């Protein structure tokens, strides 16, 4: 069983700030760090570190070649990443404040230049039972989902960052949703007040998408796994937060990686929560993702 992550690769420019810059304000930052990132790249690295053979497909410009090296160093196969001429790689401008919280401004660049020819060539290499992991930072998502469903691949969707585009996707094809409360509320068209009750949201998603399993992450309040037969409640581990960037990506990669390795749902959720807890104690996106041995040793 293989796993293909078809998703974004970003250069993350992370600025250390006192507080998020306000409208009309000019603020000097306390530092600038350049990291590899992008929800797709982060999730591929997390999948690979979780111990599964991982293939990444996507697109970068010439300026993003170092992203390929970093993925390769983490064991991810990048043969399906196109290096496009005359376009910049995707990038993110991230403000990281004193509490470790972040806000992110994205520039899509090459992430938005995926072609159907590329999708066809990539999908030819995968088969029934393989996993496809997607986020919402590239174009042609609906086409990718339809190709994967025709092949009988299992589709994992992390609908992040959430926007109206997600609502027009063929969501009935999804096998696993991995999402937070705000994303769940928006997919359900529910009252934002319902974001308070993660379990109810997961139940509503399971009713709406009867063929899918749902993993709902709730930050410090933990997470819940739900399908038609099973519910697993997972607490979040308490740690000293340095930078929350890529915590969700780490969770997604380790959860799906755990399932592919044959863990039961409870163990996969626990491993994912531990991996995300370690990630938030470290700066940056992809560089903050731990190795499986560290996760297994985490108390
Ligand atoms: O989830 C974190 C990621 O979101 C960052 O690495 C940034 O590139 C954005 O895609």
Short mmCIF file of C-alpha atoms and ligand atoms in Angstrom, two decimals:
data_model
loop_
_atom_site.label_atom_id
_atom_site.label_comp_id
_atom_site.label_asym_id
_atom_site.label_seq_id
_atom_site.Cartn_x
_atom_site.Cartn_y
_atom_site.Cartn_z
CA UNK A 1 0.00 0.00 0.00
CA UNK A 2 1.51 3.35 -1.07
CA UNK A 3 0.63 6.89 -0.06
CA UNK A 4 0.60 9.80 -2.46
CA UNK A 5 0.33 13.34 -1.14
CA UNK A 6 -0.66 15.67 -3.99
CA UNK A 7 -0.19 19.08 -2.44
CA UNK A 8 1.57 22.38 -1.91
CA UNK A 9 5.24 23.09 -1.38
CA UNK A 10 6.00 26.50 0.10
CA UNK A 11 8.96 28.56 1.14
CA UNK A 12 7.95 29.81 4.60
CA UNK A 13 9.24 33.25 5.62
CA UNK A 14 8.64 33.24 9.36
CA UNK A 15 8.85 36.57 11.20
CA UNK A 16 9.12 36.66 14.98
CA UNK A 17 6.79 39.42 16.17
CA UNK A 18 5.59 40.89 19.44
CA UNK A 19 1.98 40.75 18.22
CA UNK A 20 0.28 40.27 14.85
CA UNK A 21 0.58 43.46 12.82
CA UNK A 22 -2.61 45.54 12.90
CA UNK A 23 -4.32 47.50 10.14
CA UNK A 24 -2.26 50.63 9.42
CA UNK A 25 0.56 49.56 11.76
CA UNK A 26 4.22 49.18 10.82
CA UNK A 27 6.07 46.86 13.16
CA UNK A 28 9.71 45.81 13.24
CA UNK A 29 10.10 42.05 13.53
CA UNK A 30 12.54 40.43 15.96
CA UNK A 31 13.84 37.95 13.40
CA UNK A 32 13.31 36.24 10.06
CA UNK A 33 13.73 32.51 9.46
CA UNK A 34 13.27 30.71 6.16
CA UNK A 35 11.81 27.20 6.44
CA UNK A 36 10.44 24.58 4.11
CA UNK A 37 6.66 24.38 4.41
CA UNK A 38 3.35 24.14 2.65
CA UNK A 39 0.62 21.92 4.02
CA UNK A 40 1.33 19.30 1.36
CA UNK A 41 5.08 19.18 1.95
CA UNK A 42 4.61 19.14 5.73
CA UNK A 43 2.12 16.26 5.54
CA UNK A 44 4.38 14.27 3.21
CA UNK A 45 7.29 14.67 5.61
CA UNK A 46 5.08 13.68 8.55
CA UNK A 47 3.83 10.59 6.65
CA UNK A 48 7.36 9.57 5.82
CA UNK A 49 8.59 10.14 9.37
CA UNK A 50 5.62 8.12 10.61
CA UNK A 51 7.17 5.20 8.77
CA UNK A 52 5.33 4.84 5.46
CA UNK A 53 6.71 5.01 1.92
CA UNK A 54 5.53 8.43 0.73
CA UNK A 55 5.32 9.97 -2.73
CA UNK A 56 4.76 13.69 -3.18
CA UNK A 57 3.28 15.31 -6.29
CA UNK A 58 3.03 19.05 -6.86
CA UNK A 59 4.87 21.91 -8.52
CA UNK A 60 7.61 24.40 -7.68
CA UNK A 61 9.64 27.05 -9.50
CA UNK A 62 13.44 26.97 -9.82
CA UNK A 63 13.69 28.91 -6.54
CA UNK A 64 12.19 25.94 -4.66
CA UNK A 65 14.75 23.24 -5.45
CA UNK A 66 15.95 23.20 -1.83
CA UNK A 67 12.45 21.99 -0.87
CA UNK A 68 13.06 18.84 -2.89
CA UNK A 69 16.36 18.25 -1.09
CA UNK A 70 14.68 18.59 2.29
CA UNK A 71 11.88 16.22 1.33
CA UNK A 72 14.41 13.74 -0.02
CA UNK A 73 16.37 13.95 3.23
CA UNK A 74 13.16 13.02 5.07
CA UNK A 75 12.68 10.00 2.80
CA UNK A 76 9.91 11.39 0.58
CA UNK A 77 9.98 10.42 -3.12
CA UNK A 78 9.68 13.67 -5.13
CA UNK A 79 9.83 12.27 -8.68
CA UNK A 80 6.27 13.54 -9.26
CA UNK A 81 7.06 17.17 -8.35
CA UNK A 82 7.26 19.33 -11.49
CA UNK A 83 9.89 22.08 -11.57
CA UNK A 84 8.31 24.78 -13.73
CA UNK A 85 10.14 27.55 -15.61
CA UNK A 86 9.10 31.20 -15.30
CA UNK A 87 7.06 30.86 -12.13
CA UNK A 88 7.91 31.31 -8.48
CA UNK A 89 7.41 28.59 -5.94
CA UNK A 90 4.54 29.07 -3.52
CA UNK A 91 5.44 30.95 -0.38
CA UNK A 92 3.98 31.89 2.97
CA UNK A 93 4.58 34.97 5.09
CA UNK A 94 4.12 33.81 8.66
CA UNK A 95 3.96 35.97 11.76
CA UNK A 96 4.85 34.00 14.87
CA UNK A 97 3.97 35.85 18.08
CA UNK A 98 5.23 35.53 21.66
CA UNK A 99 2.57 32.96 22.57
CA UNK A 100 3.67 30.76 19.65
CA UNK A 101 0.51 31.49 17.67
CA UNK A 102 0.75 32.34 14.00
CA UNK A 103 -1.06 34.00 11.15
CA UNK A 104 -0.24 33.14 7.57
CA UNK A 105 -0.43 34.96 4.24
CA UNK A 106 -0.12 32.64 1.23
CA UNK A 107 1.15 33.19 -2.29
CA UNK A 108 0.13 30.20 -4.43
CA UNK A 109 2.74 30.50 -7.23
CA UNK A 110 3.55 27.11 -8.79
CA UNK A 111 1.10 25.38 -6.42
CA UNK A 112 -1.68 26.85 -8.57
CA UNK A 113 -0.15 25.70 -11.88
CA UNK A 114 -0.97 21.98 -11.69
CA UNK A 115 -2.14 20.69 -15.09
CA UNK A 116 -4.46 17.79 -15.89
CA UNK A 117 -1.63 16.22 -17.94
CA UNK A 118 0.51 16.18 -14.80
CA UNK A 119 -2.35 14.70 -12.78
CA UNK A 120 -2.90 11.94 -15.38
CA UNK A 121 0.81 11.07 -15.47
CA UNK A 122 1.03 10.93 -11.66
CA UNK A 123 -2.14 8.94 -11.10
CA UNK A 124 -1.06 6.27 -13.58
CA UNK A 125 1.53 5.17 -11.03
CA UNK A 126 -0.97 4.36 -8.25
CA UNK A 127 -3.60 1.73 -7.79
CA UNK A 128 -6.61 0.56 -5.86
CA UNK A 129 -6.09 0.61 -2.09
CA UNK A 130 -3.32 3.26 -2.19
CA UNK A 131 -3.95 6.40 -0.14
CA UNK A 132 -4.23 9.91 -1.58
CA UNK A 133 -3.74 12.81 0.86
CA UNK A 134 -4.98 16.27 -0.17
CA UNK A 135 -5.18 19.76 1.30
CA UNK A 136 -6.61 22.96 -0.19
CA UNK A 137 -3.48 24.74 -1.44
CA UNK A 138 -3.33 23.51 -5.06
CA UNK A 139 -5.58 23.76 -8.11
CA UNK A 140 -7.28 20.84 -9.94
CA UNK A 141 -8.37 19.19 -6.68
CA UNK A 142 -11.73 17.99 -8.04
CA UNK A 143 -10.04 16.38 -11.04
CA UNK A 144 -7.46 14.68 -8.81
CA UNK A 145 -10.22 13.35 -6.53
CA UNK A 146 -12.23 11.99 -9.46
CA UNK A 147 -9.18 10.22 -10.95
CA UNK A 148 -8.32 8.72 -7.55
CA UNK A 149 -11.89 7.53 -6.95
CA UNK A 150 -11.99 5.86 -10.39
CA UNK A 151 -8.84 3.96 -9.40
CA UNK A 152 -10.25 2.92 -6.04
CA UNK A 153 -7.72 4.92 -4.01
CA UNK A 154 -8.65 5.98 -0.47
CA UNK A 155 -9.04 9.76 -0.36
CA UNK A 156 -7.98 11.76 2.69
CA UNK A 157 -8.99 15.43 2.65
CA UNK A 158 -7.63 18.05 5.01
CA UNK A 159 -9.75 21.01 3.78
CA UNK A 160 -7.26 23.60 4.88
CA UNK A 161 -7.07 26.52 4.35
CA UNK A 162 -10.87 26.50 4.21
CA UNK A 163 -12.62 28.58 1.55
CA UNK A 164 -15.58 28.33 -0.82
CA UNK A 165 -13.58 26.22 -3.27
CA UNK A 166 -13.81 23.31 -0.83
CA UNK A 167 -17.61 23.38 -0.95
CA UNK A 168 -17.58 22.82 -4.71
CA UNK A 169 -15.38 19.68 -4.47
CA UNK A 170 -16.91 16.19 -4.83
CA UNK A 171 -16.80 15.69 -1.05
CA UNK A 172 -18.88 12.51 -1.30
CA UNK A 173 -15.69 10.82 -2.64
CA UNK A 174 -13.75 11.47 0.57
CA UNK A 175 -12.91 8.47 2.80
CA UNK A 176 -11.28 10.42 5.65
CA UNK A 177 -11.84 14.06 6.59
CA UNK A 178 -9.14 15.48 8.87
CA UNK A 179 -10.26 18.94 9.90
CA UNK A 180 -10.76 21.42 12.73
CA UNK A 181 -14.02 22.74 14.19
CA UNK A 182 -14.13 25.89 12.06
CA UNK A 183 -13.64 23.88 8.86
CA UNK A 184 -16.34 21.42 9.97
CA UNK A 185 -18.82 24.25 10.66
CA UNK A 186 -18.19 25.72 7.22
CA UNK A 187 -18.57 22.40 5.39
CA UNK A 188 -21.81 21.70 7.26
CA UNK A 189 -23.08 25.26 6.81
CA UNK A 190 -23.75 25.11 10.56
CA UNK A 191 -24.13 27.86 13.13
CA UNK A 192 -20.59 28.98 14.18
CA UNK A 193 -21.70 28.53 17.82
CA UNK A 194 -21.63 24.77 17.16
CA UNK A 195 -17.83 24.95 16.85
CA UNK A 196 -17.87 24.57 20.65
CA UNK A 197 -19.02 20.96 20.48
CA UNK A 198 -16.54 18.87 18.47
CA UNK A 199 -18.30 15.57 19.08
CA UNK A 200 -21.61 16.86 17.72
CA UNK A 201 -19.83 18.28 14.68
CA UNK A 202 -18.16 14.93 14.01
CA UNK A 203 -21.55 13.20 14.31
CA UNK A 204 -23.10 15.67 11.88
CA UNK A 205 -20.27 15.14 9.39
CA UNK A 206 -20.65 11.35 9.65
CA UNK A 207 -24.37 11.70 8.97
CA UNK A 208 -23.74 13.99 5.97
CA UNK A 209 -20.93 11.83 4.52
CA UNK A 210 -22.00 8.33 5.55
CA UNK A 211 -19.11 6.59 3.73
CA UNK A 212 -16.45 8.73 5.40
CA UNK A 213 -14.57 8.64 8.67
CA UNK A 214 -13.96 11.95 10.44
CA UNK A 215 -11.01 13.14 12.49
CA UNK A 216 -11.85 16.42 14.16
CA UNK A 217 -8.99 18.31 15.81
CA UNK A 218 -9.77 20.82 18.56
CA UNK A 219 -6.35 22.28 19.49
CA UNK A 220 -5.75 22.08 23.23
CA UNK A 221 -9.12 20.34 23.70
CA UNK A 222 -7.86 17.23 21.89
CA UNK A 223 -9.41 15.43 18.94
CA UNK A 224 -12.10 12.94 18.06
CA UNK A 225 -12.15 10.09 15.53
CA UNK A 226 -15.55 8.89 14.35
CA UNK A 227 -16.93 6.47 11.80
CA UNK A 228 -20.21 4.55 11.67
CA UNK A 229 -18.90 1.90 14.11
CA UNK A 230 -16.34 3.56 16.32
CA UNK A 231 -15.64 6.75 18.26
CA UNK A 232 -12.24 7.54 19.80
CA UNK A 233 -11.67 10.58 22.03
CA UNK A 234 -8.06 11.74 22.25
CA UNK A 235 -6.67 14.27 24.72
CA UNK A 236 -4.04 16.80 23.65
CA UNK A 237 -0.66 16.51 25.41
CA UNK A 238 0.35 19.60 27.41
CA UNK A 239 3.68 21.11 26.34
CA UNK A 240 5.48 24.47 26.26
CA UNK A 241 4.34 26.02 22.97
CA UNK A 242 6.99 27.71 20.80
CA UNK A 243 5.36 27.68 17.36
CA UNK A 244 2.09 26.02 16.34
CA UNK A 245 2.88 26.11 12.60
CA UNK A 246 2.40 22.65 11.01
CA UNK A 247 0.96 21.06 14.17
CA UNK A 248 -2.17 20.08 12.20
CA UNK A 249 -0.07 18.77 9.31
CA UNK A 250 2.00 16.69 11.70
CA UNK A 251 -1.18 15.27 13.24
CA UNK A 252 -2.62 14.40 9.81
CA UNK A 253 0.57 12.71 8.58
CA UNK A 254 1.09 10.66 11.72
CA UNK A 255 -2.57 9.63 11.96
CA UNK A 256 -2.77 8.41 8.37
CA UNK A 257 0.75 6.98 8.59
CA UNK A 258 -0.25 5.05 11.71
CA UNK A 259 -3.34 3.61 10.01
CA UNK A 260 -1.29 2.53 6.99
CA UNK A 261 1.22 0.85 9.34
CA UNK A 262 -1.69 -1.13 10.76
CA UNK A 263 -2.25 0.68 14.06
CA UNK A 264 -5.79 0.67 15.40
CA UNK A 265 -7.63 4.00 15.48
CA UNK A 266 -6.90 4.69 19.17
CA UNK A 267 -3.17 4.10 18.76
CA UNK A 268 -2.99 6.13 15.54
CA UNK A 269 -4.80 9.05 17.24
CA UNK A 270 -2.48 8.85 20.25
CA UNK A 271 0.64 8.78 18.08
CA UNK A 272 -0.68 11.74 16.05
CA UNK A 273 -1.39 13.75 19.23
CA UNK A 274 2.11 13.05 20.55
CA UNK A 275 3.75 14.00 17.25
CA UNK A 276 1.78 17.28 17.09
CA UNK A 277 2.70 18.05 20.72
CA UNK A 278 6.40 17.65 19.93
CA UNK A 279 6.05 19.78 16.77
CA UNK A 280 4.66 22.79 18.67
CA UNK A 281 7.70 22.84 20.98
CA UNK A 282 9.94 23.62 17.99
CA UNK A 283 10.15 26.52 15.54
CA UNK A 284 9.17 26.28 11.89
CA UNK A 285 6.92 24.06 9.81
CA UNK A 286 8.60 20.98 8.28
CA UNK A 287 11.71 21.21 10.51
CA UNK A 288 9.51 20.88 13.60
CA UNK A 289 8.14 17.44 12.60
CA UNK A 290 9.57 14.70 14.85
CA UNK A 291 10.95 11.28 13.98
CA UNK A 292 8.85 8.22 14.83
CA UNK A 293 11.33 7.14 17.52
CA UNK A 294 10.90 10.48 19.33
CA UNK A 295 7.13 10.10 19.18
CA UNK A 296 7.29 6.57 20.56
CA UNK A 297 9.57 7.75 23.37
CA UNK A 298 7.35 10.76 24.24
CA UNK A 299 5.83 10.61 27.72
O1 LIG B 1 0.12 24.35 7.96
C1 LIG B 1 1.26 25.17 7.96
C2 LIG B 1 1.61 25.61 6.56
O2 LIG B 1 0.57 26.43 6.06
C3 LIG B 1 2.86 26.42 6.45
O3 LIG B 1 4.01 25.63 6.28
C4 LIG B 1 2.56 27.36 5.30
O4 LIG B 1 3.38 27.17 4.17
C5 LIG B 1 1.10 27.16 4.97
O5 LIG B 1 0.92 26.38 3.87
#
